[in-house]
GROMACS .gro file of C-alpha atoms in nm:
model
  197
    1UNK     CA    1   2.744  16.284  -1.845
    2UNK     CA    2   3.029  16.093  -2.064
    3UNK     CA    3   2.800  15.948  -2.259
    4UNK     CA    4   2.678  16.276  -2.321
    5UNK     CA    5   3.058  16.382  -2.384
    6UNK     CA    6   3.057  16.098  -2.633
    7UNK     CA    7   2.787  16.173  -2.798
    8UNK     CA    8   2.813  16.528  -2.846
    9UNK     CA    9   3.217  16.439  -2.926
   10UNK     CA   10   3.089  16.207  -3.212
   11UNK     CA   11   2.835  16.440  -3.351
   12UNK     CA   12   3.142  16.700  -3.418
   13UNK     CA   13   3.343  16.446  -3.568
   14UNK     CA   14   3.061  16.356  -3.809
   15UNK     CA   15   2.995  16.727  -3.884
   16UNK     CA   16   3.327  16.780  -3.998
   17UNK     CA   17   3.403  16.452  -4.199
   18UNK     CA   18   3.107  16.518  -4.444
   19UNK     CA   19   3.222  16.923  -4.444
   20UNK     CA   20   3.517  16.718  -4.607
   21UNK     CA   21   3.331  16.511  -4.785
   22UNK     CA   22   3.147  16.738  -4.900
   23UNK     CA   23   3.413  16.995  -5.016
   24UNK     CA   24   3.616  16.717  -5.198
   25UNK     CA   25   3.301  16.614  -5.384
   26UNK     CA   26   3.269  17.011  -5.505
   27UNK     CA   27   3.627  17.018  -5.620
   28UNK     CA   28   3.612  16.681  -5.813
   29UNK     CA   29   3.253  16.824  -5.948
   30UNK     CA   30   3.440  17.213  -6.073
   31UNK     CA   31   3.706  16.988  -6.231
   32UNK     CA   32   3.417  16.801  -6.407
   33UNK     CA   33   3.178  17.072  -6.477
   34UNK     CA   34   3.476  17.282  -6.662
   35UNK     CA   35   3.578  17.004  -6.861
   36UNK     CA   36   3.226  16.910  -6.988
   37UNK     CA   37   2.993  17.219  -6.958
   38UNK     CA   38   3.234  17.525  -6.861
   39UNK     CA   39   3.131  17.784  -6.617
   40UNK     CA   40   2.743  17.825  -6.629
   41UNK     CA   41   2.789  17.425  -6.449
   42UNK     CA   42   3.043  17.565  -6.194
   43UNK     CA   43   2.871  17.875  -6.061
   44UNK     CA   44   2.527  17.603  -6.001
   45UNK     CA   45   2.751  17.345  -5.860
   46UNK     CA   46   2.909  17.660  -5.614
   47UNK     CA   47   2.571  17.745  -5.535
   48UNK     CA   48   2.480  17.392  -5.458
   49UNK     CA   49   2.750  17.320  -5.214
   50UNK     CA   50   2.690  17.663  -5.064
   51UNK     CA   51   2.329  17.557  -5.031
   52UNK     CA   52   2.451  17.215  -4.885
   53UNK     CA   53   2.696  17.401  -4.662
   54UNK     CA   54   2.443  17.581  -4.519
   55UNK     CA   55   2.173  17.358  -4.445
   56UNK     CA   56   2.437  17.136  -4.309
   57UNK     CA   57   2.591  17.421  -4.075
   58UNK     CA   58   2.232  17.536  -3.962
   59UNK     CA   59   2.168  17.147  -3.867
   60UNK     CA   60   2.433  17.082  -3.679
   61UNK     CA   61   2.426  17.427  -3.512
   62UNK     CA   62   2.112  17.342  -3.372
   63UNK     CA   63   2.214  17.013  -3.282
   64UNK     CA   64   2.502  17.147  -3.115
   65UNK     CA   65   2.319  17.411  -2.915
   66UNK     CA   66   2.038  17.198  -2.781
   67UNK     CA   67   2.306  16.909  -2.650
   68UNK     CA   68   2.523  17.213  -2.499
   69UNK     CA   69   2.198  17.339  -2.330
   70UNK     CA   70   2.131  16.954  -2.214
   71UNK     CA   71   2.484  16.918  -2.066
   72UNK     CA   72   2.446  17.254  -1.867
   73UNK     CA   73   2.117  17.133  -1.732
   74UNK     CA   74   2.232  16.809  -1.630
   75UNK     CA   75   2.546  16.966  -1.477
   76UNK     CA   76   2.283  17.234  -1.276
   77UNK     CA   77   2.107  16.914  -1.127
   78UNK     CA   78   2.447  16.690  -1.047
   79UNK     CA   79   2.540  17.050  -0.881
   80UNK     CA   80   2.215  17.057  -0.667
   81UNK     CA   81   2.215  16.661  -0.546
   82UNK     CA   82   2.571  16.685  -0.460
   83UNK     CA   83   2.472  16.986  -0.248
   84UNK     CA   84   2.163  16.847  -0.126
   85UNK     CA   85   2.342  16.493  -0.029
   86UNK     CA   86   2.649  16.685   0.125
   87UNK     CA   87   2.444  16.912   0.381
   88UNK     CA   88   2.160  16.680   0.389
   89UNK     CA   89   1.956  16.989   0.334
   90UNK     CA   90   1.642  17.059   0.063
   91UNK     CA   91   1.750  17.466   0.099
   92UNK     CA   92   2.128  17.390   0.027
   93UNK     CA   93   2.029  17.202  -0.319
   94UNK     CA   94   1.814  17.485  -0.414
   95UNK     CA   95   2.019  17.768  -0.351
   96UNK     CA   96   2.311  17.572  -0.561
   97UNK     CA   97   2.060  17.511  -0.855
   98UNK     CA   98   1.972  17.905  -0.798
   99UNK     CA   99   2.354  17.970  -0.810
  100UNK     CA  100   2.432  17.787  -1.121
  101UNK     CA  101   2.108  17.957  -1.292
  102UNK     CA  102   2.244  18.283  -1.209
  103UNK     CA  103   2.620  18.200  -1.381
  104UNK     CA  104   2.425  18.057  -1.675
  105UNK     CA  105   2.266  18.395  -1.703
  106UNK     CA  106   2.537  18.553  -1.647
  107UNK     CA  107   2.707  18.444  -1.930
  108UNK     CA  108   2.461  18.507  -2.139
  109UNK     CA  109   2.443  18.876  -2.020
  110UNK     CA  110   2.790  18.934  -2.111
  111UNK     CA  111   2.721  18.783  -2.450
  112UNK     CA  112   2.570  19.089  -2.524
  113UNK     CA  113   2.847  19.315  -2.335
  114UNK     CA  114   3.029  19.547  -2.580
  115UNK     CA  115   3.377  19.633  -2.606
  116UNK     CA  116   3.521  19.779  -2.468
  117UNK     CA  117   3.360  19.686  -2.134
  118UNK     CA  118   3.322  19.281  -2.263
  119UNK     CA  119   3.373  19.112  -2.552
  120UNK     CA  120   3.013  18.985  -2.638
  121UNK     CA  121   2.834  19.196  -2.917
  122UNK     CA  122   2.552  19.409  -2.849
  123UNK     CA  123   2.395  19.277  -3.181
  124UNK     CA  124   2.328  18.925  -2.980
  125UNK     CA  125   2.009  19.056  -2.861
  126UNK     CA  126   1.646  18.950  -2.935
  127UNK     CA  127   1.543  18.739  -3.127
  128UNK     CA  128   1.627  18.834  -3.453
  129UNK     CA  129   1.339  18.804  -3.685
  130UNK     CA  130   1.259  19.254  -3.675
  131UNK     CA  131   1.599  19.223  -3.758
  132UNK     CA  132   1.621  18.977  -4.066
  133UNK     CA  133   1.331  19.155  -4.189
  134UNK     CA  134   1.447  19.502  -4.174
  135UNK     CA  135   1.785  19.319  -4.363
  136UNK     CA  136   1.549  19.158  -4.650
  137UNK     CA  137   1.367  19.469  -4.692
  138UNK     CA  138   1.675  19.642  -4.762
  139UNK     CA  139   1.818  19.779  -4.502
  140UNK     CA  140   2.149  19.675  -4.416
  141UNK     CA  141   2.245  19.675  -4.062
  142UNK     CA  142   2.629  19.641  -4.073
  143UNK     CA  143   2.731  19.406  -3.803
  144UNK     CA  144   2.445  19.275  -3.733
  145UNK     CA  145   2.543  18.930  -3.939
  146UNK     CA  146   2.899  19.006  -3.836
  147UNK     CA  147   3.138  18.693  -3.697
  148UNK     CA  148   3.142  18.867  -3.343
  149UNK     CA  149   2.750  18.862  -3.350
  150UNK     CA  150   2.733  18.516  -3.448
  151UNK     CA  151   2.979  18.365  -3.164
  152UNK     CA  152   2.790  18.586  -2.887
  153UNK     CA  153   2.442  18.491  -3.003
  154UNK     CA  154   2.538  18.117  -2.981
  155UNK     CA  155   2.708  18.152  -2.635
  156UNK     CA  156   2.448  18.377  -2.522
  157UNK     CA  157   2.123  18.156  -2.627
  158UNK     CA  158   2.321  17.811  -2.502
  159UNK     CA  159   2.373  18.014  -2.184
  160UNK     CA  160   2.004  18.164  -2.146
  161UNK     CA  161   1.799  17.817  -2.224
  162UNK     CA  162   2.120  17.633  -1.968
  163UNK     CA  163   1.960  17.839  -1.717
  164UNK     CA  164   1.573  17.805  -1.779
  165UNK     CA  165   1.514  18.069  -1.975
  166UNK     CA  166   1.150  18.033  -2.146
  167UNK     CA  167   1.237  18.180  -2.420
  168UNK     CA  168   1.244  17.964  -2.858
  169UNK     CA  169   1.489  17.902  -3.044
  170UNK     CA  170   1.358  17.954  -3.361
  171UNK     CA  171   1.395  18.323  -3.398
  172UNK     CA  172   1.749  18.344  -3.262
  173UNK     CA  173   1.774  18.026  -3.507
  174UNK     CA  174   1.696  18.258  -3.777
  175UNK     CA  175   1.969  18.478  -3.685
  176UNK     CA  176   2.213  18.247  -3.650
  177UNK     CA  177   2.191  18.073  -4.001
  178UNK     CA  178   2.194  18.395  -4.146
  179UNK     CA  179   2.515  18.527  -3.993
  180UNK     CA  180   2.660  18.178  -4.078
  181UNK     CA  181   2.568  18.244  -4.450
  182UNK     CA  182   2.701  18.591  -4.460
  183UNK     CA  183   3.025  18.470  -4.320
  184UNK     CA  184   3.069  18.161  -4.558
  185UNK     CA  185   3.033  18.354  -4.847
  186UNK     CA  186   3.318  18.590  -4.730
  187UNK     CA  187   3.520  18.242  -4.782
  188UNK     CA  188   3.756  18.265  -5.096
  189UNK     CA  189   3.552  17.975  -5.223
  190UNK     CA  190   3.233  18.139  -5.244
  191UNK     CA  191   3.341  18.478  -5.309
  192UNK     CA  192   3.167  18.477  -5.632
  193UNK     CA  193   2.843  18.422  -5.484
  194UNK     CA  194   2.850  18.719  -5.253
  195UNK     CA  195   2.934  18.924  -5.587
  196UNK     CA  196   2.640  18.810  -5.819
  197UNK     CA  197   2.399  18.798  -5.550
   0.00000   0.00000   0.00000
């Protein structure tokens, strides 16, 4: 379980050094690019570390996810032996996997709660792909890529494959790199991109 912790610990750290790495590189490329080509050089390198933003974000969102959803499971199982080698009892260790399946699902159902009942967003649910193709067709569904959307879709899929859910990742995948892109090009950096595209 620590070295879980660890690794999961280090894979953060990593994520964020070459997010710094990578956004240093871009501002000592705009410098360069202005001085030697102008702005036709900036606007491809901004697209290029938006690309490289992305991909990186995506990665290490689905790295993320699938070592949160290993930690829950492993913490399910430590929860049933220690049950199991308290009461000395086979039913004791399965009702107190049963129980933390149930909180894992749980929390996953009120990822998709509403305000003003919960705080999850009701956009969270499905898949996504119906979704993302209604969106690249053309029509827009307003908070469907939203920040709120984004958070509860990650806590609600970590939540719903911690507890056994048999359900991919790939769709909800989909979803998730989307709202990511939607909400980095609402940074001041990128602002330009949202406008031309």
């Amino acid at each position: 379980k620590q070295q879980m912790h660890d690794c999961a610990s280090s894979a953060l750290v990593v994520a964020e050094r070459v997010l710094l790495f990578a956004q240093a590189c871009a501002a000592r490329a705009l410098v360069w690019g202005r001085a030697i080509v102008g702005d036709a050089l900036e606007k491809r390198l901004l697209e290029s570390l938006f690309l490289l933003l992305l991909g990186l974000g995506g990665a290490t969102l689905s790295l993320s996810i699938g070592m949160s959803v290993e930690y829950l499971q492993a913490m399910q199982e430590a929860a049933a032996e220690l049950a199991g080698r308290l009461t000395h009892n086979w039913a004791a260790a399965y009702a107190a996997y049963l129980i933390c399946a149930m909180v894992y699902a749980s929390i996953a159902l009120g990822a998709t709660v509403p305000p003003p009942s919960g705080c999850g967003s009701r956009h969270a649910v499905g898949s996504g792909i119906p979704e993302m193709k209604a969106i690249l067709s053309g029509y827009w569904l307003a908070r469907y890529l939203s920040l709120r959307a984004f958070v509860a879709k990650i806590i609600g899929l970590t939540a719903a494959l911690g507890a056994g859910f048999n359900i991919g990742r790939e769709g909800p995948l989909v979803h998730l790199s989307a709202a990511f892109a939607t909400n980095l090009m609402r940074l001041p950096l990128f602002e330009s991109i949202e406008v031309n595209h």
